[in-house]
Coordinates of C-alpha atoms and ligand atoms in Angstrom, one line a residue:
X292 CA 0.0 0.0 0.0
X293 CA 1.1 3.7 -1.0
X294 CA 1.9 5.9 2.1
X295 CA -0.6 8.5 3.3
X296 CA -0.2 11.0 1.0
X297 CA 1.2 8.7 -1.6
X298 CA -2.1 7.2 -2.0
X299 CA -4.4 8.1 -4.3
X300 CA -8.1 9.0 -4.7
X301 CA -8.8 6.0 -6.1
X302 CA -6.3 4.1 -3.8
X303 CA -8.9 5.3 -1.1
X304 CA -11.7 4.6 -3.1
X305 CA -10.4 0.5 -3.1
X306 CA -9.9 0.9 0.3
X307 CA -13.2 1.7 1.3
X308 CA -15.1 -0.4 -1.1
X309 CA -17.2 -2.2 1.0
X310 CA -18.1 1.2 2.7
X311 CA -21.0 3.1 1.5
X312 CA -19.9 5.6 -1.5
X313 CA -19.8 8.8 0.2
X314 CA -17.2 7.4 2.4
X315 CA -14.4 8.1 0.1
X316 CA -15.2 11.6 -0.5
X317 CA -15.6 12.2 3.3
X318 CA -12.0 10.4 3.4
X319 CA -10.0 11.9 0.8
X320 CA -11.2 15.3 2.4
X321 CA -10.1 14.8 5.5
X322 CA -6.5 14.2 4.2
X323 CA -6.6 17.2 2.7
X324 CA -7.5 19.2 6.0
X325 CA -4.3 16.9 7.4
X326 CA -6.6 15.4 9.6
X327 CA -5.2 11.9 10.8
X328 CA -7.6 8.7 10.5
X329 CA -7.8 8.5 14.6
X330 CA -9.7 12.1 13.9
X331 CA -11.9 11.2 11.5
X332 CA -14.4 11.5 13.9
X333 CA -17.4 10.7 11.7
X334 CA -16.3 7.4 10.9
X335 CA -16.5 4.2 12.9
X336 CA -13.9 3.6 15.3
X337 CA -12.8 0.4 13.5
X338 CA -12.6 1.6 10.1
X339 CA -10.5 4.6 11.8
X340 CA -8.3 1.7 12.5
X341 CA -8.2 -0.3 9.5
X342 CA -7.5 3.3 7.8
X343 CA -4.0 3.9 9.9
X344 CA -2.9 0.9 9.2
X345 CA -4.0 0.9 5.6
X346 CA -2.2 4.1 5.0
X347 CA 0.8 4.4 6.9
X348 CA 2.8 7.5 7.3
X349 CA 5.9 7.5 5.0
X350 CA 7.9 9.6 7.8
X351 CA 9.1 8.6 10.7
X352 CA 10.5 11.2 13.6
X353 CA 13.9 10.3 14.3
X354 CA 14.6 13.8 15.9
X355 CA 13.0 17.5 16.5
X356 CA 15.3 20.2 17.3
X357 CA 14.6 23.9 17.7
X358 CA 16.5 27.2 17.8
X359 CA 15.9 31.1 17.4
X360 CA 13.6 30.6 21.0
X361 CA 11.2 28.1 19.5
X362 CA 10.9 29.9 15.5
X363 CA 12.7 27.5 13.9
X364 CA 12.1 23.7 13.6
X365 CA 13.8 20.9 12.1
X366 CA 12.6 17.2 11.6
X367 CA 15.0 14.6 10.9
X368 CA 13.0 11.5 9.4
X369 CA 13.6 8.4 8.5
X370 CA 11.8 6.6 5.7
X371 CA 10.8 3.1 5.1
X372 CA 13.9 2.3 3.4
X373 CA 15.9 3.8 5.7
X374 CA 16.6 7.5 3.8
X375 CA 17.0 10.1 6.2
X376 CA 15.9 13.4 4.6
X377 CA 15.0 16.6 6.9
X378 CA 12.6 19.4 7.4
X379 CA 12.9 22.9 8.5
X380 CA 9.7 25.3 9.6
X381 CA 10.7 28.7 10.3
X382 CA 7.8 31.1 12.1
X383 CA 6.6 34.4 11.6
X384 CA 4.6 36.6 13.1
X385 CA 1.3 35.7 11.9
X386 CA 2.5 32.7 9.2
X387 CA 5.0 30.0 9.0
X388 CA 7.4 29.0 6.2
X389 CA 8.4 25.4 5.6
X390 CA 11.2 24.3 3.6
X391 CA 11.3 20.7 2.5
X392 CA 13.6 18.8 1.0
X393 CA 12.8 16.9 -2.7
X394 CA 16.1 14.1 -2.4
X395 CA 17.6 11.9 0.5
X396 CA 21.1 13.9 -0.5
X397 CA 21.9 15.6 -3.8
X398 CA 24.2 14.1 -6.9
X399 CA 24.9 18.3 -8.1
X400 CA 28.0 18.2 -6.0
X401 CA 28.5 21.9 -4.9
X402 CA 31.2 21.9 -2.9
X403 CA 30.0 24.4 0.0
X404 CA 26.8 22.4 0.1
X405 CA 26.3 20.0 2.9
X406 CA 23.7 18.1 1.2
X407 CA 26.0 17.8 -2.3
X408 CA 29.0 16.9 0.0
X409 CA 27.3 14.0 1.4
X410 CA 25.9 12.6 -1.8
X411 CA 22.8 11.2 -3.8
X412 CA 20.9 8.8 -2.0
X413 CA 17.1 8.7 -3.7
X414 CA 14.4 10.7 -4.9
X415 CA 11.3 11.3 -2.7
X416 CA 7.9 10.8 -3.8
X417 CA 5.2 13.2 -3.9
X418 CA 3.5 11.5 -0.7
X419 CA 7.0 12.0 1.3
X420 CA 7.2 15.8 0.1
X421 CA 3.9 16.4 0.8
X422 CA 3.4 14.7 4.2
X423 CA 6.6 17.1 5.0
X424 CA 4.2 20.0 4.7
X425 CA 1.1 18.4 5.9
X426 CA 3.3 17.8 9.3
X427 CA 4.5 21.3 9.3
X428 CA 0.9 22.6 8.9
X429 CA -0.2 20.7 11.7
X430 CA 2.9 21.6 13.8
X431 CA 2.3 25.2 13.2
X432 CA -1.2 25.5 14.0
X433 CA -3.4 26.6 16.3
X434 CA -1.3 30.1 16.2
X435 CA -0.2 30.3 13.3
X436 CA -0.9 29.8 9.5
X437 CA 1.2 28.1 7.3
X438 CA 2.1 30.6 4.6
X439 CA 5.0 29.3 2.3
X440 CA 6.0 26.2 1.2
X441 CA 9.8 26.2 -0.5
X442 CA 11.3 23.4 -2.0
X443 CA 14.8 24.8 -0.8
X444 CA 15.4 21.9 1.4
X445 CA 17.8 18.8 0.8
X446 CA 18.0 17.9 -3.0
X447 CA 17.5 19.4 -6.5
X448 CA 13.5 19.7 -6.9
X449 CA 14.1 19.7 -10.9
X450 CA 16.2 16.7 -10.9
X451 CA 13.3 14.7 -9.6
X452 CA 10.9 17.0 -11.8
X453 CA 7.5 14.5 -11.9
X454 CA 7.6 13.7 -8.2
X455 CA 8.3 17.5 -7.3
X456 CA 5.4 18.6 -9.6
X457 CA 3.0 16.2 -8.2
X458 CA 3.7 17.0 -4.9
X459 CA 3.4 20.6 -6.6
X460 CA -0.2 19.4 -8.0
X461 CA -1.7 17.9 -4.8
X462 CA -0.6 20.7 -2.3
X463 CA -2.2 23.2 -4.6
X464 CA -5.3 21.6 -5.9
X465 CA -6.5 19.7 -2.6
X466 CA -4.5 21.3 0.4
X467 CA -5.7 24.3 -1.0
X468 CA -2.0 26.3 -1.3
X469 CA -1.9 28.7 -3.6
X470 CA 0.9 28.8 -6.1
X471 CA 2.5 32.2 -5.4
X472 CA 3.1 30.4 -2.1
X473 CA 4.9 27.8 -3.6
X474 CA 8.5 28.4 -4.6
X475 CA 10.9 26.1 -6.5
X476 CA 14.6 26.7 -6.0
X477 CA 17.0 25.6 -8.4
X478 CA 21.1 25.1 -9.3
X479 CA 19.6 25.6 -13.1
X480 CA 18.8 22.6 -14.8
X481 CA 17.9 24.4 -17.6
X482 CA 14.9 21.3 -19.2
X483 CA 13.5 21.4 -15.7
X484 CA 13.3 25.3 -16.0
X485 CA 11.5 24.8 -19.4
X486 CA 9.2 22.5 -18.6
X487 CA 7.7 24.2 -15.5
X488 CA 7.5 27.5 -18.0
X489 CA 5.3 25.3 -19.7
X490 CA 3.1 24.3 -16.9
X491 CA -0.3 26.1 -16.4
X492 CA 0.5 26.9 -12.5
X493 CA 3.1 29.6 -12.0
X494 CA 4.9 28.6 -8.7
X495 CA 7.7 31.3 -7.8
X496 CA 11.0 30.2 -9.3
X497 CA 14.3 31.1 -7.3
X498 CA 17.5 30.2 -9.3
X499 CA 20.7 29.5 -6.9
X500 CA 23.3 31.4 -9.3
X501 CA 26.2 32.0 -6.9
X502 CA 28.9 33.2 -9.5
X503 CA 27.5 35.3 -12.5
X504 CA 30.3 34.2 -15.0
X505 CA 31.3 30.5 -16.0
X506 CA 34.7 30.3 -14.9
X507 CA 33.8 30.9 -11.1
X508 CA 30.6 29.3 -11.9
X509 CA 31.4 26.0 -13.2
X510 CA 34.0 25.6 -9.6
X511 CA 31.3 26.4 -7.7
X512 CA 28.4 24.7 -9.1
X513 CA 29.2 21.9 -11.5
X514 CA 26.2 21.7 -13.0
X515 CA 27.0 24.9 -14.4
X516 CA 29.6 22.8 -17.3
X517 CA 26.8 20.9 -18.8
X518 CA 24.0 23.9 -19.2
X519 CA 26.2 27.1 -18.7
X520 CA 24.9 30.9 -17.7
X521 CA 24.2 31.8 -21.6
X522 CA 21.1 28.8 -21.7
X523 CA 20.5 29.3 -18.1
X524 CA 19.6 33.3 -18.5
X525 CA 17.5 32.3 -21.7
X526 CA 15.4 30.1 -19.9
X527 CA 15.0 32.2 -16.9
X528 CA 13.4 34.5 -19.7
X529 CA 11.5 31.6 -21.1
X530 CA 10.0 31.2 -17.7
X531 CA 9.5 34.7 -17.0
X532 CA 7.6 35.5 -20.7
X533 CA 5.4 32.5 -20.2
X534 CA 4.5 32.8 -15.9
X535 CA 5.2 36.9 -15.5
X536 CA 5.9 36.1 -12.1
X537 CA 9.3 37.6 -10.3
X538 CA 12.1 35.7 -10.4
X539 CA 14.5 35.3 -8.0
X540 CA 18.4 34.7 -7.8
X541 CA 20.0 33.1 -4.7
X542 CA 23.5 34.1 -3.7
X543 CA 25.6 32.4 -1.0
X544 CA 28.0 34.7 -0.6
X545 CA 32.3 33.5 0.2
X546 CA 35.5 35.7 1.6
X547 CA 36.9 36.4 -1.5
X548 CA 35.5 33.7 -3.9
X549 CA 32.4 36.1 -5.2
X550 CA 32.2 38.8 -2.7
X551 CA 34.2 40.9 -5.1
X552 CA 33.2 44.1 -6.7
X553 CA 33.3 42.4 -10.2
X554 CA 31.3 39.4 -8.9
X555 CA 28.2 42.4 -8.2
X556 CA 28.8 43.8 -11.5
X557 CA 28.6 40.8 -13.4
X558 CA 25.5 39.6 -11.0
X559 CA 23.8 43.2 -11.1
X560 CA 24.3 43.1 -15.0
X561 CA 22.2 39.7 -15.4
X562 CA 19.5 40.7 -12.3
X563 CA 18.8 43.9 -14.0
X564 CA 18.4 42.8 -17.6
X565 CA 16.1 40.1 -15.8
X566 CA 14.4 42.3 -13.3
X567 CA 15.2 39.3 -10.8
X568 CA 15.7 39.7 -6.6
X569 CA 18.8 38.9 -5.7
X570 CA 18.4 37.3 -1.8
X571 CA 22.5 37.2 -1.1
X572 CA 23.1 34.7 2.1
X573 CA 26.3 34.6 3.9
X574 CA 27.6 31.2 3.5
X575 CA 26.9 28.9 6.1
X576 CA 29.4 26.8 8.2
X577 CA 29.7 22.9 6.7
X578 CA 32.1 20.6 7.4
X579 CA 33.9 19.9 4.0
X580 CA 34.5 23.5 3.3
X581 CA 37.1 25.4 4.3
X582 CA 36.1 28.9 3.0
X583 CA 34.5 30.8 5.2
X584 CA 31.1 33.2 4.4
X585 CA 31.8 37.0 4.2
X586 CA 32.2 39.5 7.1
X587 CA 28.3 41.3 7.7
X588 CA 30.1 44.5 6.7
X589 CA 31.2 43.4 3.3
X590 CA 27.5 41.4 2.8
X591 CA 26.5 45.2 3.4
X592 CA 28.8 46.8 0.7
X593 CA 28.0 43.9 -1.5
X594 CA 23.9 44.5 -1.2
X595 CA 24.8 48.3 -1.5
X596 CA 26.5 47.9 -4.5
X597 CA 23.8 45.5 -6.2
X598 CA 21.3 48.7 -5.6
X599 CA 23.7 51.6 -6.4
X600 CA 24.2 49.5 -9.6
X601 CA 20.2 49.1 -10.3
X602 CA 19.8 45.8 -8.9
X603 CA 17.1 44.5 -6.3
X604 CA 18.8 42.7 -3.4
X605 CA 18.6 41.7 0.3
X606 CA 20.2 40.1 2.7
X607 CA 18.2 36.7 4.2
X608 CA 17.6 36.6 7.6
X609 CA 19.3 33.3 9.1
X610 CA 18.0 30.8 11.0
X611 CA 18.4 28.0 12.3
X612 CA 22.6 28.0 12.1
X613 CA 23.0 26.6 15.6
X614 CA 21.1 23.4 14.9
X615 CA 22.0 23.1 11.1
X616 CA 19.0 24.3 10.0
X617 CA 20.2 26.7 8.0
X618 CA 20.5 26.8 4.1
X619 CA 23.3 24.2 2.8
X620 CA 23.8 23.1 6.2
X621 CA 20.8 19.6 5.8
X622 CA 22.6 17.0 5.7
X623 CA 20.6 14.3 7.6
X624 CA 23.3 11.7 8.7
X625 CA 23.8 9.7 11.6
X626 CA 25.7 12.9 13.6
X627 CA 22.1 14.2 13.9
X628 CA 21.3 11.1 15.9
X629 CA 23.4 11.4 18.9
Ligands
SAH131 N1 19.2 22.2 -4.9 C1 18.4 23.4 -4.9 C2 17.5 23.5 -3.7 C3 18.3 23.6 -2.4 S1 18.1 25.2 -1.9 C4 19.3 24.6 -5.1 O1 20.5 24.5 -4.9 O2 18.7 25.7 -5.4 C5 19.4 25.4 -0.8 C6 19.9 26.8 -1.0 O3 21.0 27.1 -0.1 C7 20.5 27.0 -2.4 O4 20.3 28.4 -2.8 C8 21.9 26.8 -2.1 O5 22.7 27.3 -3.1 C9 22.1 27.4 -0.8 N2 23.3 26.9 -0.1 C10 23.9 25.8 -0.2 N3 24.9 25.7 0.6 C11 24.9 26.8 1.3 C12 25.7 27.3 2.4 N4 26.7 26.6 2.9 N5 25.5 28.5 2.9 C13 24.4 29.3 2.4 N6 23.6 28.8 1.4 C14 23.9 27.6 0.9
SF4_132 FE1 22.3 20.1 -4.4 FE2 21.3 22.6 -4.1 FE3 23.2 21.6 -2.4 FE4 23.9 22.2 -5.0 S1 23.2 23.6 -3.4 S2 24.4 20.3 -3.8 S3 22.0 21.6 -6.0 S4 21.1 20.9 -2.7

């Protein structure tokens, strides 16, 4: 049997086929309002049963840690197989964000990366991406909303494109999300880029760029040597002709690697001619790199000289640093257990 969320309508509808027929509708909603089967209040206590067992949860709680005085949350689960993948809510002050993760590791290998220095393990399905949210939903609640879903969590979402956009598909048309809540981050596989600038729901697309010419760029994200910034800016503009929707570019930013003033004029050059937000982060802390993340004073400059030069930036708040919640710190392995 599928997991919870892995299951489908008509999954359910087998399951309950010796139930009256408005049973399954009266099912299939209450997964959508992330309501377990022991709270399905307006069935009988024994199909309750059969149901949890009939549609297990594909995530298991190995750990919960918090930091930032209870405003940031991450999950480390464990899935059937074994995969350990992680989850990381971050609250507002009326909303919550969650950031979930597409891949048990990542096979795009940037270097500065915790999840690309650890390696490719599998793709998640849709039910294990969306029961990531439906658990953060729940886990926000009763004060606060859950806002924003990003898939800026462990693995590329566009190398694991159908799963992603089902997971995509289910969160928007039964959990009710709508899709300039969603964002997809990418390194820039440039066919994943152009299929979703084909799709008919236009999610928010932010595209981790790091290095704004393909020298520094193909050190610091590999990826870069197979579809290079020339098709990578032309199908940015693909996406944004076909979704008009604003893009943005993600920027970890390294002492001396691309915290130069040539490294803004280069990015501001390719923000401005595609009116994207540049969100610059200092680099996080991981083990396998040595390099450390710029001084705050030079993440100023650098944001000062993005707008003096015409560009949109800002600086992202972090969180989560002191439980490696923070971006490129998930790495989900076995340290997180002790
Ligand atoms: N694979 C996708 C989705 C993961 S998002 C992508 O790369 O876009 C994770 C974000 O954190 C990406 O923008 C990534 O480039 C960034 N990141 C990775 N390592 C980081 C680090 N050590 N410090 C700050 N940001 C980092
Ligand atoms: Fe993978 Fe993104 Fe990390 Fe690169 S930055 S290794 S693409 S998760």
């Amino acid at each position: 049997m599928p997991s919870r969320y892995d299951a489908t309508r008509a999954d359910v509808a087998a399951l309950l086929a010796d139930e009256p027929g408005y049973r399954v509708n009266q099912v299939w909603d209450a997964l959508n309002a992330l309501r377990t089967p022991s709270e399905m209040t307006m069935l009988p206590v024994a199909l309750r049963a059969t149901l949890d067992d009939a549609l297990p949860l594909a995530l298991d709680a190995v750990t919960e840690r918090t930091s930032d005085g209870g405003d940031t949350v991450k999950w480390l689960w464990r899935l059937h197989d074994g995969a350990l993948v992680e989850t990381v809510l971050m609250h507002y002050a009326d909303r919550s964000t969650v950031c979930v993760s597409t891949q048990a590791g990542c096979a795009m290998g940037c270097g500065f990366c915790a999840t690309g220095q650890a390696g490719f393990d599998r793709n998640l399905s849709a039910g294990e991406i969306v029961e990531q949210v439906v658990h953060a939903a729940r886990a926000a609640k009763p004060t606060r909303r859950l806002g924003n879903v990003v898939f800026m969590g462990m693995g590329e979402p566009l190398a694991n494109y159908d799963r992603v956009w089902a997971a995509v598909r289910r969160l928007h048309d039964d959990l009710g999300l709508s899709a300039r809540h969603l964002t997809l981050s990418t390194v820039g596989i440039v066919p994943g880029i152009k299929r979703l600038a084909a799709e008919d729901l236009p999610v928010n697309l932010a595209v981790s760029l790091h290095a704004a010419n393909d020298e520094l760029r193909d050190e610091l994200v590999p990826i870069n040597r197979r579809y290079p910034l020339s098709a990578l800016v032309a199908a940015c503009e693909e996406y944004l002709r076909a979704k008009n929707r604003r893009l943005s570019f993600e920027w970890a930013l390294i002492a001396g690697v691309n915290d130069r003033d040539t490294d803004a004029r280069e990015l501001a050059e390719i923000a401005r001619s595609l009116r994207a937000h540049v969100n610059l982060i200092p680099l996080n802390p991981t083990t396998d790199y040595d390099t450390p993340g710029s001084t705050p004073q030079r993440v100023r400059e650098f944001r000062d000289l993005l707008r003096t030069l015409g560009a949109n930036a800002t600086v992202r708040q972090n969180r989560g640093t002191s439980i490696d919640a923070a971006c490129g710190q998930l790495r989900a392995t076995a340290v997180e257990l002790s």
